[in-house]
Coordinates of C-alpha atoms in Angstrom, one line a residue:
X30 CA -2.3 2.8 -21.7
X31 CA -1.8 1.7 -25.1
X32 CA -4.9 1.7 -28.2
X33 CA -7.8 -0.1 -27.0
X34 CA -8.8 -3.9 -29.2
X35 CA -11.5 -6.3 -29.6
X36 CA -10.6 -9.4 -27.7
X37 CA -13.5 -11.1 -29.3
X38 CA -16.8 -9.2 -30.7
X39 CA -18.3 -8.4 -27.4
X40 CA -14.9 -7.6 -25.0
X41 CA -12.6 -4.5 -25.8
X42 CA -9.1 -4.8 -24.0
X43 CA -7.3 -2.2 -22.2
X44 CA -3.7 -3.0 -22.7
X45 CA -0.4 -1.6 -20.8
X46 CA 2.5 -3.5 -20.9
X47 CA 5.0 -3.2 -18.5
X48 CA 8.7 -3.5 -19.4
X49 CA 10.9 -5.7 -18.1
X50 CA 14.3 -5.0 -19.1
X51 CA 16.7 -8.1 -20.2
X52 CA 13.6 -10.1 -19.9
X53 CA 10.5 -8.6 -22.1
X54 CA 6.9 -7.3 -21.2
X55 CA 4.2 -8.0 -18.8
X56 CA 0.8 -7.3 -20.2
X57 CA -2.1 -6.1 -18.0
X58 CA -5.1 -5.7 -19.1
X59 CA -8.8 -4.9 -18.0
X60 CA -11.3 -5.8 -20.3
X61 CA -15.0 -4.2 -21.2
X62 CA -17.7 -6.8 -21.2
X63 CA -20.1 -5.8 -23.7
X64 CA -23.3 -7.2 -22.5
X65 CA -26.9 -5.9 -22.2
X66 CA -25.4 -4.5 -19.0
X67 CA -22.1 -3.6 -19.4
X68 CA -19.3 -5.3 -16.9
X69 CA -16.1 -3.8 -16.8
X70 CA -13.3 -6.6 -15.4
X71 CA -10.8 -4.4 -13.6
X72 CA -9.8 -0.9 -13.8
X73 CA -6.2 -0.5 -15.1
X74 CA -3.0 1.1 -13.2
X75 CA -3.0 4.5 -11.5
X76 CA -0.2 5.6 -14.0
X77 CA -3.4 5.4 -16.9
X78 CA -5.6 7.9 -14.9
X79 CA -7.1 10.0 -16.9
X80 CA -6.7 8.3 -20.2
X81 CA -8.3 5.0 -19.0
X82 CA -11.6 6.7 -17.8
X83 CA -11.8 8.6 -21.4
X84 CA -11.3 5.4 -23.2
X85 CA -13.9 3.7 -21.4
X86 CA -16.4 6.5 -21.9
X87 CA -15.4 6.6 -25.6
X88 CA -16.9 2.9 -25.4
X89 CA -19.9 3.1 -23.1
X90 CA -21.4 6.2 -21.4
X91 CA -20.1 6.0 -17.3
X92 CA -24.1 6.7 -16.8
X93 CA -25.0 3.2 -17.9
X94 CA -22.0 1.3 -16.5
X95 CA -23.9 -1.1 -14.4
X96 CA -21.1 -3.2 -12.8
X97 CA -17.4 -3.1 -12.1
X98 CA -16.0 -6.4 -11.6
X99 CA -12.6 -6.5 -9.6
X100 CA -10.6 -9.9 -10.2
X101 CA -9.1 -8.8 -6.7
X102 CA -7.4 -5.3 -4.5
X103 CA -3.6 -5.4 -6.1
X104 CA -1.9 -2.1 -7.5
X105 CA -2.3 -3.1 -11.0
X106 CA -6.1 -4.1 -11.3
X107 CA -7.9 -1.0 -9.3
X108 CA -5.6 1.9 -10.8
X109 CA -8.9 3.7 -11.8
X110 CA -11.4 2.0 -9.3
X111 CA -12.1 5.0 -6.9
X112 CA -12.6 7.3 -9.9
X113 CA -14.8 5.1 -12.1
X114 CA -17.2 4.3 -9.1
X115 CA -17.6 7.9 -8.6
X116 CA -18.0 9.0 -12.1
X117 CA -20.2 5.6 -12.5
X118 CA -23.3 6.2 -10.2
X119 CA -25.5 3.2 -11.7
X120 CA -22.6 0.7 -11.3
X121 CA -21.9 -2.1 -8.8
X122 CA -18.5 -3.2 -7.6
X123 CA -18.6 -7.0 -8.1
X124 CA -15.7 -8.5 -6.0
X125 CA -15.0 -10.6 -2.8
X126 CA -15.8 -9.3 0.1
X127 CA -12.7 -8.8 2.0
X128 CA -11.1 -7.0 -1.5
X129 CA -14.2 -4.4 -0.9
X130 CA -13.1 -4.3 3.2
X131 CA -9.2 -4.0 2.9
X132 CA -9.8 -1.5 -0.2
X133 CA -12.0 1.0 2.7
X134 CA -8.1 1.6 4.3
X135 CA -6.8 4.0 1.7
X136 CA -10.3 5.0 -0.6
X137 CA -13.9 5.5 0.9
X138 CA -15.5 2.7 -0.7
X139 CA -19.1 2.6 -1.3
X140 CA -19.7 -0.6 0.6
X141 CA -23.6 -0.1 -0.6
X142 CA -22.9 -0.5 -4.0
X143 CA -20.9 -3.8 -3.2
X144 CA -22.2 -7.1 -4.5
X145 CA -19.9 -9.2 -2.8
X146 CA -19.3 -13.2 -4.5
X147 CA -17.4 -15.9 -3.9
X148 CA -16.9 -18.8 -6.1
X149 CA -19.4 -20.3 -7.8
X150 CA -22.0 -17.4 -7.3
X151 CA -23.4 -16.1 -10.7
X152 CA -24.8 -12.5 -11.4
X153 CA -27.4 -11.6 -14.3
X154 CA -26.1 -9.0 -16.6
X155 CA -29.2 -8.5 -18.8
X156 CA -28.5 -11.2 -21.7
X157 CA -26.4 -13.7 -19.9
X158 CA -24.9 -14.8 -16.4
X159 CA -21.4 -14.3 -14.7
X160 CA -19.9 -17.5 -13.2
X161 CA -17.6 -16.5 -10.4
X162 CA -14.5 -19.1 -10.8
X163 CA -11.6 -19.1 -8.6
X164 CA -8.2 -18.7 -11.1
X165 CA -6.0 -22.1 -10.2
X166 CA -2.7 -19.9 -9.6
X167 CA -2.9 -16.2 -8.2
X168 CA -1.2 -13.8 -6.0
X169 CA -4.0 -13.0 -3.9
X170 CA -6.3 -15.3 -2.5
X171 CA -9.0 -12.7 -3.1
X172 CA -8.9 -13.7 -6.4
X173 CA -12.3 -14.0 -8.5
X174 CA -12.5 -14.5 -12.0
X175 CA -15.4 -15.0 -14.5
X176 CA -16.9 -17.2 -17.1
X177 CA -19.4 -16.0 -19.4
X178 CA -22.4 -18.4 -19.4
X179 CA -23.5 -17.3 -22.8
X180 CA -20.5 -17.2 -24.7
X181 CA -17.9 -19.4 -22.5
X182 CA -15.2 -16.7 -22.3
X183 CA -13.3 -17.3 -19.4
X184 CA -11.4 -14.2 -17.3
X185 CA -8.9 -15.7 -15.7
X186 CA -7.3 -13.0 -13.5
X187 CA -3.6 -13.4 -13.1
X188 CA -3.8 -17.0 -14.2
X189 CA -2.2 -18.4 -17.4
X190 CA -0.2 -14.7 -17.6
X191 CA 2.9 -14.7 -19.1
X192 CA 6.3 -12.4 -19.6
X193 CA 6.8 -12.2 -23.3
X194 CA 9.6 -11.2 -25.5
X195 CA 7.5 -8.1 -26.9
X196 CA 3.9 -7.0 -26.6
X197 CA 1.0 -8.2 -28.7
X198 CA -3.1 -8.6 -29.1
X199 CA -2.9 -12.2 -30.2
X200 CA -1.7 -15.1 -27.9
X201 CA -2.1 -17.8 -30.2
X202 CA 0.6 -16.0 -32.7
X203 CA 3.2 -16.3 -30.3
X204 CA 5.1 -19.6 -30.6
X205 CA 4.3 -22.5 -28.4
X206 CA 7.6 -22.6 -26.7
X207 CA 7.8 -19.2 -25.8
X208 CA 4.6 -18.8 -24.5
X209 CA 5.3 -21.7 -22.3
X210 CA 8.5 -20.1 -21.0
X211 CA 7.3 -16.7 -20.4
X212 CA 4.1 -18.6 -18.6
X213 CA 6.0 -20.5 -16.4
X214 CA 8.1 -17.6 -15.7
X215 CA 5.1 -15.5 -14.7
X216 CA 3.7 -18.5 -12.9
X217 CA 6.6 -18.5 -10.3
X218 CA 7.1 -15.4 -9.6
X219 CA 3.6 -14.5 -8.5
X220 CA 2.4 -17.4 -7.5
X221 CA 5.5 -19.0 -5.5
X222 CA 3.3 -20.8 -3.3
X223 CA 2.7 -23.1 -5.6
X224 CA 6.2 -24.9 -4.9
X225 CA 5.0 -25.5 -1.8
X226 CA 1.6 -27.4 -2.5
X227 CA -0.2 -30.5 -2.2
X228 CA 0.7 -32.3 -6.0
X229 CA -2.5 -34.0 -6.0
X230 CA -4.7 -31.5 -5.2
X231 CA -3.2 -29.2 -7.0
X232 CA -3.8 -31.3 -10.1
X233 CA -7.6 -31.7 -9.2
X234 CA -8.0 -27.8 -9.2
X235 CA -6.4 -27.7 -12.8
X236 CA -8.5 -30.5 -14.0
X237 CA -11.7 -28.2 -12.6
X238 CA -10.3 -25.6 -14.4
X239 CA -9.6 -27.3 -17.6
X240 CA -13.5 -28.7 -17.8
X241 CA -14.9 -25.3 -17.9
X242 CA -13.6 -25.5 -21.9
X243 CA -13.6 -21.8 -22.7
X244 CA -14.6 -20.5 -25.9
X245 CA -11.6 -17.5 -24.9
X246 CA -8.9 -16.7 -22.4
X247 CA -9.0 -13.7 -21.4
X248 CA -5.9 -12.9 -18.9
X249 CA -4.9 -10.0 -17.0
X250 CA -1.8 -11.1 -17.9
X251 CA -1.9 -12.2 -21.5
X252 CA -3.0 -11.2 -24.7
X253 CA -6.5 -12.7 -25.8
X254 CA -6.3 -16.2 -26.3
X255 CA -8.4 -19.3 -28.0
X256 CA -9.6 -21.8 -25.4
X257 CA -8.4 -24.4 -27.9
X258 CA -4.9 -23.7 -26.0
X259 CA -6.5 -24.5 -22.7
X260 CA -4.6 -28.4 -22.5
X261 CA -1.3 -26.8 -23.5
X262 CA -1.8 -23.7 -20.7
X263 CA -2.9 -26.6 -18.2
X264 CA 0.2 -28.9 -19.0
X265 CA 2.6 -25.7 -18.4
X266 CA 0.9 -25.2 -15.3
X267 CA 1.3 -29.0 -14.0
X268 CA 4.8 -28.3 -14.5
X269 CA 5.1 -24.9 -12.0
X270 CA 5.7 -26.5 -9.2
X271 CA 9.0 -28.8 -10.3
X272 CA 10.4 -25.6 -11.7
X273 CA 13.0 -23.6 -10.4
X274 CA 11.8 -21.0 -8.3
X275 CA 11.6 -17.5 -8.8
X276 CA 14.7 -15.2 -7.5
X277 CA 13.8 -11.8 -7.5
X278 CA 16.7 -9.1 -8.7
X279 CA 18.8 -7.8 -5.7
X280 CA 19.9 -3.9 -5.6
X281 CA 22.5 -4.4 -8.1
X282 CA 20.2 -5.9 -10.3
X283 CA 17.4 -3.3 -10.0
X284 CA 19.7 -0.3 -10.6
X285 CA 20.7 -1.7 -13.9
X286 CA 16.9 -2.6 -14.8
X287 CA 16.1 1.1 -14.0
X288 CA 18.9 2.3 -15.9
X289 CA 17.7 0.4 -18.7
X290 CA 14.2 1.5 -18.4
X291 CA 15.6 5.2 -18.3
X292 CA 17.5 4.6 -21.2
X293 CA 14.6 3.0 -23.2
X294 CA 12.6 6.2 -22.2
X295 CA 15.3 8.4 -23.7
X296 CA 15.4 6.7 -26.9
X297 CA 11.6 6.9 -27.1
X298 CA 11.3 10.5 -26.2
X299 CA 13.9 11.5 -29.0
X300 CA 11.8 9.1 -32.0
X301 CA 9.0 10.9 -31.0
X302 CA 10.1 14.4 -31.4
X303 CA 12.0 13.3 -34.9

């Protein structure tokens, strides 16, 4: 895990970025709601362990964690779930239901402390409410974000992520036409569905999405962003599913990413001990 931010006054981020070698970075984040009762949205990746718990008690005391909100059950968003649940007695696992049930075949989930949602439902977190809203693109169809009633930020899960040429905390300084590539490179790969759907109603859910005007963006997969950017993020994604589909890299292909990766490691471990 890399040093903790402010997204915006009230939401610290918990970046990783994950390289992609030849291509750039994927950020994943999981973000610390600040309200009266705090709401942490996801829970890192299992590689962060120990160092993603102590950051978030560095920021709030486990004790008064009062709910754990988890955008959906992949690898990369519930890293730290089984730990933070126990080490968080007070705190309810927000998510949808069948994240909570599929999650019980490889932890002991504490289906008690579940409040399960779907979209639309809200939840009161002290000084303001928790719109569940269903992300337009995703690669689970578990997939439950949130808008902040009180302030408008919108968590958008895995939508509006993007693979970027080098990691960042600031969306809106990366150039228009990069961000739009690395978007619409995300947005294939994990969502390839999307090549596949109804044109018109896929243009009604981004319309739905686009009138919740957030104040923020906050992205699993993307640095904090203005919701001044929403029109350009929502004309990328009108665009996903003319675009050439995603091919994933064959055996060849991975071998030389790993090498790469190793490589990268190498050159890291020696700056560091210079």
């Amino acid at each position: 895990m890399e040093a903790l931010y402010q997204g915006a006054p009230d939401v610290h981020v918990f970046p990783a970025n994950l390289p992609l070698p030849g291509v750039g970075v994927l950020p994943i984040n999981a973000y610390l709601l600040m309200s009266e009762q705090p709401v942490l949205i996801d829970t890192g990746i299992g590689i962060d362990g120990q160092d993603f718990v102590d950051a978030l008690d560095s920021l709030v005391s486990l004790k008064d964690l009062r709910w754990v909100w988890l955008t959906h059950d992949d690898a990369d968003h519930t890293g730290c779930i089984s730990r933070i649940m126990e080490l968080a007695p007070n705190a309810q696992l927000v998510t949808h239901a069948f994240s909570a049930l599929r999650m019980s075949s490889w932890w002991p989930v504490p289906l008690d402390r579940v409040h399960a949602i779907r979209d639309g439902d809200e939840i009161h977190v002290g000084d303001r409410t928790l719109r569940a809203v269903a992300p337009p693109l995703f690669d689970s169809p578990l997939s439950l974000g949130a808008q902040d009633l009180l302030t408008g930020a919108l968590f958008s899960v895995d939508s509006f992520g993007a693979i970027l040429p080098e990691a960042t905390q600031d969306a809106d300084s990366i150039p228009r036409d990069v961000l739009a590539g690395g978007m619409l490179g995300w947005a294939t790969s994990d969502s390839p569905w999307v090549h596949v759907s109804d044109r018109h109603l896929f243009s009604q859910v981004l319309e739905r999405v686009r009138a919740l005007q957030p104040s923020r963006i906050f992205s699993s997969h993307l640095p904090p962003a203005s919701g001044s950017g929403m029109d350009e993020f929502i004309k990328t994604l009108e665009a996903v599913p003319d675009a050439e589909p995603f091919v994933p890299p064959n055996a060849e292909q991975f071998g030389q990413m790993i090498q790469a990766m190793n490589a990268a490691q190498r050159d890291a471990d020696i700056g560091a001990a210079t």
